[in-house]
Amino acid sequence: MMFWYGDGINGWGWFAMSVGMVLFWVLLITAAVLLFRSLDHASARPSARQQQGTAEQILGERLARGEIDAQEYRERLSVLRNGEP
């Protein structure tokens, strides 16, 4: 006697296969999203050159507000650019 369901996948097999496929795609999409986010955050970080420009801008703003005089501005700018006073 031949049973048609003996060699095939029963209802639980189809269910397990469907759940496995959904989990596979969820994990794949999640990994892709996390990868793109990490690459985006890495490119958003300011480089050392950008931070130096920001420090020079702050120094210029302090000179403009009168917090430091021209001599102190030149000294600090020299330290920022060359690393020596």
Short mmCIF file of C-alpha atoms in Angstrom, two decimals:
data_model
loop_
_atom_site.label_atom_id
_atom_site.label_comp_id
_atom_site.label_asym_id
_atom_site.label_seq_id
_atom_site.Cartn_x
_atom_site.Cartn_y
_atom_site.Cartn_z
CA MET A 1 0.00 0.00 0.00
CA MET A 2 1.38 3.42 -0.95
CA PHE A 3 0.88 6.49 1.22
CA TRP A 4 1.22 9.80 -0.57
CA TYR A 5 2.16 11.70 2.54
CA GLY A 6 4.93 9.29 3.57
CA ASP A 7 7.66 10.69 1.33
CA GLY A 8 6.56 14.32 1.21
CA ILE A 9 6.55 17.18 3.67
CA ASN A 10 3.60 17.30 6.03
CA GLY A 11 1.97 20.44 7.46
CA TRP A 12 4.59 20.89 10.19
CA GLY A 13 7.37 20.62 7.64
CA TRP A 14 5.85 23.38 5.53
CA PHE A 15 5.35 25.51 8.65
CA ALA A 16 8.96 25.03 9.79
CA MET A 17 10.25 25.76 6.29
CA SER A 18 8.14 28.94 6.06
CA VAL A 19 9.27 30.19 9.47
CA GLY A 20 12.88 29.42 8.59
CA MET A 21 12.63 31.38 5.34
CA VAL A 22 11.07 34.40 7.09
CA LEU A 23 13.79 34.33 9.76
CA PHE A 24 16.48 34.08 7.09
CA TRP A 25 15.22 37.19 5.27
CA VAL A 26 14.71 39.11 8.52
CA LEU A 27 18.29 38.38 9.58
CA LEU A 28 19.65 39.25 6.14
CA ILE A 29 17.80 42.59 5.99
CA THR A 30 18.76 43.43 9.59
CA ALA A 31 22.43 42.75 8.85
CA ALA A 32 22.28 44.97 5.74
CA VAL A 33 20.63 47.83 7.65
CA LEU A 34 23.17 47.63 10.48
CA LEU A 35 26.04 47.58 7.98
CA PHE A 36 24.76 50.66 6.16
CA ARG A 37 24.15 52.50 9.43
CA SER A 38 27.66 51.77 10.70
CA LEU A 39 29.17 52.97 7.42
CA ASP A 40 27.05 56.12 7.58
CA HIS A 41 28.11 56.88 11.16
CA ALA A 42 31.76 56.34 10.26
CA SER A 43 31.54 58.89 7.44
CA ALA A 44 29.71 61.37 9.69
CA ARG A 45 32.57 61.55 12.23
CA PRO A 46 34.72 64.64 11.78
CA SER A 47 38.28 64.00 10.75
CA ALA A 48 41.27 65.53 12.52
CA ARG A 49 41.50 68.17 9.77
CA GLN A 50 37.85 69.13 10.23
CA GLN A 51 38.32 69.38 14.00
CA GLN A 52 41.34 71.61 13.49
CA GLY A 53 39.30 73.91 11.27
CA THR A 54 36.67 74.04 13.97
CA ALA A 55 39.28 74.95 16.58
CA GLU A 56 40.56 77.74 14.34
CA GLN A 57 37.02 79.02 13.88
CA ILE A 58 36.46 79.09 17.63
CA LEU A 59 39.74 80.92 18.09
CA GLY A 60 38.69 83.48 15.46
CA GLU A 61 35.33 83.94 17.18
CA ARG A 62 37.06 84.54 20.52
CA LEU A 63 39.22 87.21 18.86
CA ALA A 64 36.14 88.81 17.32
CA ARG A 65 34.36 88.90 20.70
CA GLY A 66 37.40 90.51 22.30
CA GLU A 67 38.13 87.64 24.68
CA ILE A 68 41.73 87.44 23.42
CA ASP A 69 44.00 90.00 21.78
CA ALA A 70 45.73 89.71 18.38
CA GLN A 71 49.05 88.58 19.88
CA GLU A 72 47.42 85.75 21.82
CA TYR A 73 45.41 84.82 18.70
CA ARG A 74 48.58 84.50 16.62
CA GLU A 75 50.32 82.43 19.31
CA ARG A 76 47.42 80.03 19.72
CA LEU A 77 46.91 79.76 15.98
CA SER A 78 50.58 78.86 15.60
CA VAL A 79 50.21 76.16 18.23
CA LEU A 80 47.14 74.76 16.47
CA ARG A 81 48.77 74.65 13.04
CA ASN A 82 52.35 73.65 13.94
CA GLY A 83 52.02 72.07 17.34
CA GLU A 84 54.62 74.47 18.75
CA PRO A 85 54.36 77.96 20.22
#
